[in-house]
PDB file of C-alpha atoms in Angstrom:
ATOM      1  CA  UNK A  67      59.453 -10.442  28.614  1.00 90.00           C
ATOM      2  CA  UNK A  68      56.368  -8.351  29.088  1.00 93.00           C
ATOM      3  CA  UNK A  69      54.402  -6.574  26.449  1.00 96.00           C
ATOM      4  CA  UNK A  70      51.658  -3.861  26.534  1.00 96.00           C
ATOM      5  CA  UNK A  71      49.538  -1.943  24.115  1.00 96.00           C
ATOM      6  CA  UNK A  72      48.511   1.619  24.627  1.00 96.00           C
ATOM      7  CA  UNK A  73      45.482   3.243  23.060  1.00 97.00           C
ATOM      8  CA  UNK A  74      46.072   7.057  22.874  1.00 97.00           C
ATOM      9  CA  UNK A  75      43.605   9.797  22.306  1.00 97.00           C
ATOM     10  CA  UNK A  76      45.654  12.935  21.188  1.00 96.00           C
ATOM     11  CA  UNK A  77      44.500  16.580  21.399  1.00 96.00           C
ATOM     12  CA  UNK A  78      43.259  17.492  17.981  1.00 95.00           C
ATOM     13  CA  UNK A  79      46.068  18.094  15.485  1.00 94.00           C
ATOM     14  CA  UNK A  80      48.768  17.039  17.775  1.00 95.00           C
ATOM     15  CA  UNK A  81      48.863  13.341  16.610  1.00 95.00           C
ATOM     16  CA  UNK A  82      51.895  13.532  14.523  1.00 95.00           C
ATOM     17  CA  UNK A  83      53.772  15.398  17.210  1.00 96.00           C
ATOM     18  CA  UNK A  84      52.882  12.846  19.826  1.00 96.00           C
ATOM     19  CA  UNK A  85      53.964  10.031  17.572  1.00 96.00           C
ATOM     20  CA  UNK A  86      57.371  11.631  17.274  1.00 96.00           C
ATOM     21  CA  UNK A  87      57.784  12.204  20.912  1.00 96.00           C
ATOM     22  CA  UNK A  88      56.656   8.691  21.813  1.00 96.00           C
ATOM     23  CA  UNK A  89      59.229   7.298  19.328  1.00 96.00           C
ATOM     24  CA  UNK A  90      62.118   9.563  20.655  1.00 94.00           C
ATOM     25  CA  UNK A  91      61.264   8.820  24.371  1.00 94.00           C
ATOM     26  CA  UNK A  92      61.214   5.052  23.702  1.00 94.00           C
ATOM     27  CA  UNK A  93      64.408   5.048  21.626  1.00 94.00           C
ATOM     28  CA  UNK A  94      66.217   6.555  24.556  1.00 91.00           C
ATOM     29  CA  UNK A  95      64.755   4.012  27.041  1.00 90.00           C
ATOM     30  CA  UNK A  96      65.578   0.466  27.796  1.00 89.00           C
ATOM     31  CA  UNK A  97      62.654  -1.124  25.770  1.00 92.00           C
ATOM     32  CA  UNK A  98      63.332  -4.347  23.914  1.00 94.00           C
ATOM     33  CA  UNK A  99      61.097  -3.311  21.139  1.00 95.00           C
ATOM     34  CA  UNK A 100      58.305  -0.946  20.235  1.00 96.00           C
ATOM     35  CA  UNK A 101      55.814  -0.029  17.465  1.00 96.00           C
ATOM     36  CA  UNK A 102      53.813   3.174  17.074  1.00 97.00           C
ATOM     37  CA  UNK A 103      51.082   3.633  14.578  1.00 97.00           C
ATOM     38  CA  UNK A 104      48.585   6.515  14.074  1.00 97.00           C
ATOM     39  CA  UNK A 105      45.154   5.150  13.361  1.00 97.00           C
ATOM     40  CA  UNK A 106      41.639   6.294  12.277  1.00 96.00           C
ATOM     41  CA  UNK A 107      38.889   5.258  14.686  1.00 94.00           C
ATOM     42  CA  UNK A 108      38.006   5.654  18.354  1.00 96.00           C
ATOM     43  CA  UNK A 109      41.629   5.953  19.215  1.00 97.00           C
ATOM     44  CA  UNK A 110      44.193   8.064  17.514  1.00 97.00           C
ATOM     45  CA  UNK A 111      47.491   6.301  18.248  1.00 97.00           C
ATOM     46  CA  UNK A 112      48.347   2.669  19.075  1.00 97.00           C
ATOM     47  CA  UNK A 113      51.664   1.898  20.720  1.00 97.00           C
ATOM     48  CA  UNK A 114      53.151  -1.576  21.466  1.00 97.00           C
ATOM     49  CA  UNK A 115      55.995  -1.842  23.919  1.00 96.00           C
ATOM     50  CA  UNK A 116      57.947  -4.874  24.933  1.00 96.00           C
ATOM     51  CA  UNK A 117      60.352  -4.702  27.977  1.00 95.00           C
ATOM     52  CA  UNK A 118      62.375  -7.073  30.207  1.00 94.00           C
ATOM     53  CA  UNK A 119      59.624  -7.300  32.821  1.00 93.00           C
ATOM     54  CA  UNK A 120      56.524  -5.670  34.129  1.00 92.00           C
ATOM     55  CA  UNK A 121      58.521  -3.233  36.386  1.00 93.00           C
ATOM     56  CA  UNK A 122      60.589  -1.949  33.552  1.00 93.00           C
ATOM     57  CA  UNK A 123      57.453  -1.451  31.498  1.00 93.00           C
ATOM     58  CA  UNK A 124      55.533   0.341  34.276  1.00 92.00           C
ATOM     59  CA  UNK A 125      58.428   2.735  34.811  1.00 92.00           C
ATOM     60  CA  UNK A 126      58.621   3.564  31.139  1.00 91.00           C
ATOM     61  CA  UNK A 127      54.912   4.254  30.878  1.00 89.00           C
ATOM     62  CA  UNK A 128      54.895   6.450  34.088  1.00 90.00           C
ATOM     63  CA  UNK A 129      58.026   8.350  33.400  1.00 90.00           C
ATOM     64  CA  UNK A 130      57.997   8.558  29.540  1.00 89.00           C
ATOM     65  CA  UNK A 131      54.634   8.138  27.891  1.00 89.00           C
ATOM     66  CA  UNK A 132      52.375   9.754  30.488  1.00 86.00           C
ATOM     67  CA  UNK A 133      54.562  12.856  30.673  1.00 90.00           C
ATOM     68  CA  UNK A 134      54.090  13.703  26.949  1.00 94.00           C
ATOM     69  CA  UNK A 135      51.984  16.887  26.493  1.00 94.00           C
ATOM     70  CA  UNK A 136      48.853  17.021  24.482  1.00 96.00           C
ATOM     71  CA  UNK A 137      47.904  13.325  25.213  1.00 96.00           C
ATOM     72  CA  UNK A 138      44.282  13.455  26.337  1.00 95.00           C
ATOM     73  CA  UNK A 139      43.937   9.907  27.468  1.00 94.00           C
ATOM     74  CA  UNK A 140      45.746   6.565  27.314  1.00 93.00           C
ATOM     75  CA  UNK A 141      44.463   3.110  27.951  1.00 94.00           C
ATOM     76  CA  UNK A 142      46.935   0.342  28.933  1.00 94.00           C
ATOM     77  CA  UNK A 143      46.373  -3.146  27.972  1.00 95.00           C
ATOM     78  CA  UNK A 144      48.880  -5.675  29.371  1.00 95.00           C
ATOM     79  CA  UNK A 145      49.361  -8.769  27.120  1.00 96.00           C
ATOM     80  CA  UNK A 146      48.351 -11.994  28.860  1.00 94.00           C
ATOM     81  CA  UNK A 147      51.531 -14.081  28.272  1.00 90.00           C
ATOM     82  CA  UNK A 148      49.607 -17.380  28.709  1.00 89.00           C
ATOM     83  CA  UNK A 149      47.350 -16.732  25.753  1.00 85.00           C
ATOM     84  CA  UNK A 150      49.170 -16.968  22.366  1.00 78.00           C
TER      85      UNK A 150
ATOM     86  CA  UNK B  66      49.855  -2.200   2.236  1.00 90.00           C
ATOM     87  CA  UNK B  67      47.055  -1.660   4.547  1.00 95.00           C
ATOM     88  CA  UNK B  68      47.143  -2.153   8.289  1.00 96.00           C
ATOM     89  CA  UNK B  69      44.380  -2.373  10.908  1.00 97.00           C
ATOM     90  CA  UNK B  70      44.228  -3.190  14.657  1.00 97.00           C
ATOM     91  CA  UNK B  71      41.069  -4.945  15.725  1.00 97.00           C
ATOM     92  CA  UNK B  72      40.115  -4.784  19.396  1.00 98.00           C
ATOM     93  CA  UNK B  73      37.844  -7.768  20.376  1.00 97.00           C
ATOM     94  CA  UNK B  74      35.504  -8.599  23.344  1.00 97.00           C
ATOM     95  CA  UNK B  75      34.597 -12.133  23.387  1.00 96.00           C
ATOM     96  CA  UNK B  76      32.521 -14.363  25.634  1.00 96.00           C
ATOM     97  CA  UNK B  77      34.049 -15.033  29.012  1.00 94.00           C
ATOM     98  CA  UNK B  78      36.355 -18.036  29.009  1.00 93.00           C
ATOM     99  CA  UNK B  79      36.571 -18.421  25.237  1.00 95.00           C
ATOM    100  CA  UNK B  80      39.567 -16.188  24.697  1.00 95.00           C
ATOM    101  CA  UNK B  81      41.949 -18.990  23.805  1.00 95.00           C
ATOM    102  CA  UNK B  82      39.443 -20.563  21.259  1.00 96.00           C
ATOM    103  CA  UNK B  83      38.891 -17.191  19.548  1.00 96.00           C
ATOM    104  CA  UNK B  84      42.630 -16.546  19.428  1.00 97.00           C
ATOM    105  CA  UNK B  85      43.311 -19.936  17.905  1.00 96.00           C
ATOM    106  CA  UNK B  86      40.614 -19.268  15.237  1.00 96.00           C
ATOM    107  CA  UNK B  87      41.919 -15.730  14.440  1.00 97.00           C
ATOM    108  CA  UNK B  88      45.467 -17.094  13.969  1.00 96.00           C
ATOM    109  CA  UNK B  89      44.357 -19.152  11.025  1.00 96.00           C
ATOM    110  CA  UNK B  90      43.096 -16.259   9.049  1.00 96.00           C
ATOM    111  CA  UNK B  91      45.214 -14.875   6.131  1.00 95.00           C
ATOM    112  CA  UNK B  92      46.728 -11.461   6.861  1.00 96.00           C
ATOM    113  CA  UNK B  93      46.738 -11.811  10.551  1.00 97.00           C
ATOM    114  CA  UNK B  94      50.222 -10.720  11.761  1.00 96.00           C
ATOM    115  CA  UNK B  95      49.771 -10.728  15.354  1.00 96.00           C
ATOM    116  CA  UNK B  96      47.028 -11.780  17.931  1.00 97.00           C
ATOM    117  CA  UNK B  97      47.395 -11.435  21.644  1.00 97.00           C
ATOM    118  CA  UNK B  98      45.137 -11.915  24.679  1.00 97.00           C
ATOM    119  CA  UNK B  99      45.178  -8.743  26.785  1.00 97.00           C
ATOM    120  CA  UNK B 100      44.032  -7.494  30.201  1.00 95.00           C
ATOM    121  CA  UNK B 101      41.805  -4.383  30.293  1.00 92.00           C
ATOM    122  CA  UNK B 102      39.027  -2.892  28.350  1.00 93.00           C
ATOM    123  CA  UNK B 103      39.341  -5.518  25.573  1.00 97.00           C
ATOM    124  CA  UNK B 104      40.042  -9.197  25.571  1.00 97.00           C
ATOM    125  CA  UNK B 105      41.963  -9.749  22.322  1.00 97.00           C
ATOM    126  CA  UNK B 106      44.050  -7.555  20.082  1.00 97.00           C
ATOM    127  CA  UNK B 107      44.727  -8.566  16.451  1.00 97.00           C
ATOM    128  CA  UNK B 108      46.955  -6.825  13.901  1.00 97.00           C
ATOM    129  CA  UNK B 109      46.135  -7.392  10.370  1.00 97.00           C
ATOM    130  CA  UNK B 110      48.137  -6.445   7.110  1.00 97.00           C
ATOM    131  CA  UNK B 111      46.731  -6.919   3.694  1.00 96.00           C
ATOM    132  CA  UNK B 112      47.792  -5.639   0.228  1.00 96.00           C
ATOM    133  CA  UNK B 113      44.756  -3.373  -0.081  1.00 94.00           C
ATOM    134  CA  UNK B 114      42.235  -1.693   2.175  1.00 92.00           C
ATOM    135  CA  UNK B 115      39.491  -3.544   0.393  1.00 94.00           C
ATOM    136  CA  UNK B 116      41.108  -6.930   1.379  1.00 95.00           C
ATOM    137  CA  UNK B 117      41.295  -5.602   4.862  1.00 95.00           C
ATOM    138  CA  UNK B 118      37.653  -4.823   5.005  1.00 94.00           C
ATOM    139  CA  UNK B 119      36.800  -8.304   3.621  1.00 94.00           C
ATOM    140  CA  UNK B 120      38.979 -10.030   6.207  1.00 95.00           C
ATOM    141  CA  UNK B 121      37.435  -8.143   9.154  1.00 94.00           C
ATOM    142  CA  UNK B 122      33.827  -8.366   7.991  1.00 93.00           C
ATOM    143  CA  UNK B 123      33.691 -11.827   6.653  1.00 94.00           C
ATOM    144  CA  UNK B 124      36.404 -13.661   8.600  1.00 94.00           C
ATOM    145  CA  UNK B 125      36.969 -12.156  12.000  1.00 93.00           C
ATOM    146  CA  UNK B 126      33.364 -11.026  12.647  1.00 90.00           C
ATOM    147  CA  UNK B 127      32.019 -14.370  11.671  1.00 92.00           C
ATOM    148  CA  UNK B 128      33.835 -16.205  14.437  1.00 95.00           C
ATOM    149  CA  UNK B 129      31.574 -17.574  17.144  1.00 92.00           C
ATOM    150  CA  UNK B 130      31.867 -16.256  20.658  1.00 95.00           C
ATOM    151  CA  UNK B 131      33.051 -12.755  19.571  1.00 96.00           C
ATOM    152  CA  UNK B 132      30.817 -10.239  21.086  1.00 96.00           C
ATOM    153  CA  UNK B 133      32.141  -7.075  19.609  1.00 96.00           C
ATOM    154  CA  UNK B 134      34.958  -5.749  17.506  1.00 96.00           C
ATOM    155  CA  UNK B 135      36.483  -2.237  17.209  1.00 97.00           C
ATOM    156  CA  UNK B 136      38.702  -1.541  14.326  1.00 96.00           C
ATOM    157  CA  UNK B 137      41.485   1.058  14.068  1.00 97.00           C
ATOM    158  CA  UNK B 138      42.777   1.672  10.556  1.00 96.00           C
ATOM    159  CA  UNK B 139      46.416   2.523  10.342  1.00 96.00           C
ATOM    160  CA  UNK B 140      47.280   5.975   8.876  1.00 95.00           C
ATOM    161  CA  UNK B 141      50.093   5.749   6.187  1.00 91.00           C
ATOM    162  CA  UNK B 142      52.889   8.108   7.156  1.00 88.00           C
ATOM    163  CA  UNK B 143      52.044   8.063  10.819  1.00 90.00           C
ATOM    164  CA  UNK B 144      54.121   5.241  12.021  1.00 85.00           C
TER     165      UNK B 144
END
């Protein structure tokens, strides 16, 4: 199992729309689990995705998340599975 | 219910020690070591945002070997 967190900056006023798009994209993909939360602070949205392995995860990020319009920037942080 | 994500940078090599200490704190739902711009990510849930503020200020930020923290407060209704 691999897990990653994404810190997303949204174009102003597009936060709710991006959250909905992320959720619908992930529901249709083969992720094991996911969480999406809008936040106050330096980043606008935080997303957690767990998938079968790194390749599946990478594919989902490239093909689903990064294609969403009105995302200004996204930072990916892979979870270090050895540290729990 | 108030939720926050805390992004942490700690001293090099002390990630596991910091993770172990964060785990003991009330309200911490999740704590993971990560690769990238930050070293550790913690998810905290408390009954009120006041309790959340106390947990972050007095418990997390008091841990030795933590260099910096960045807090993202969850927005109700955007989840």
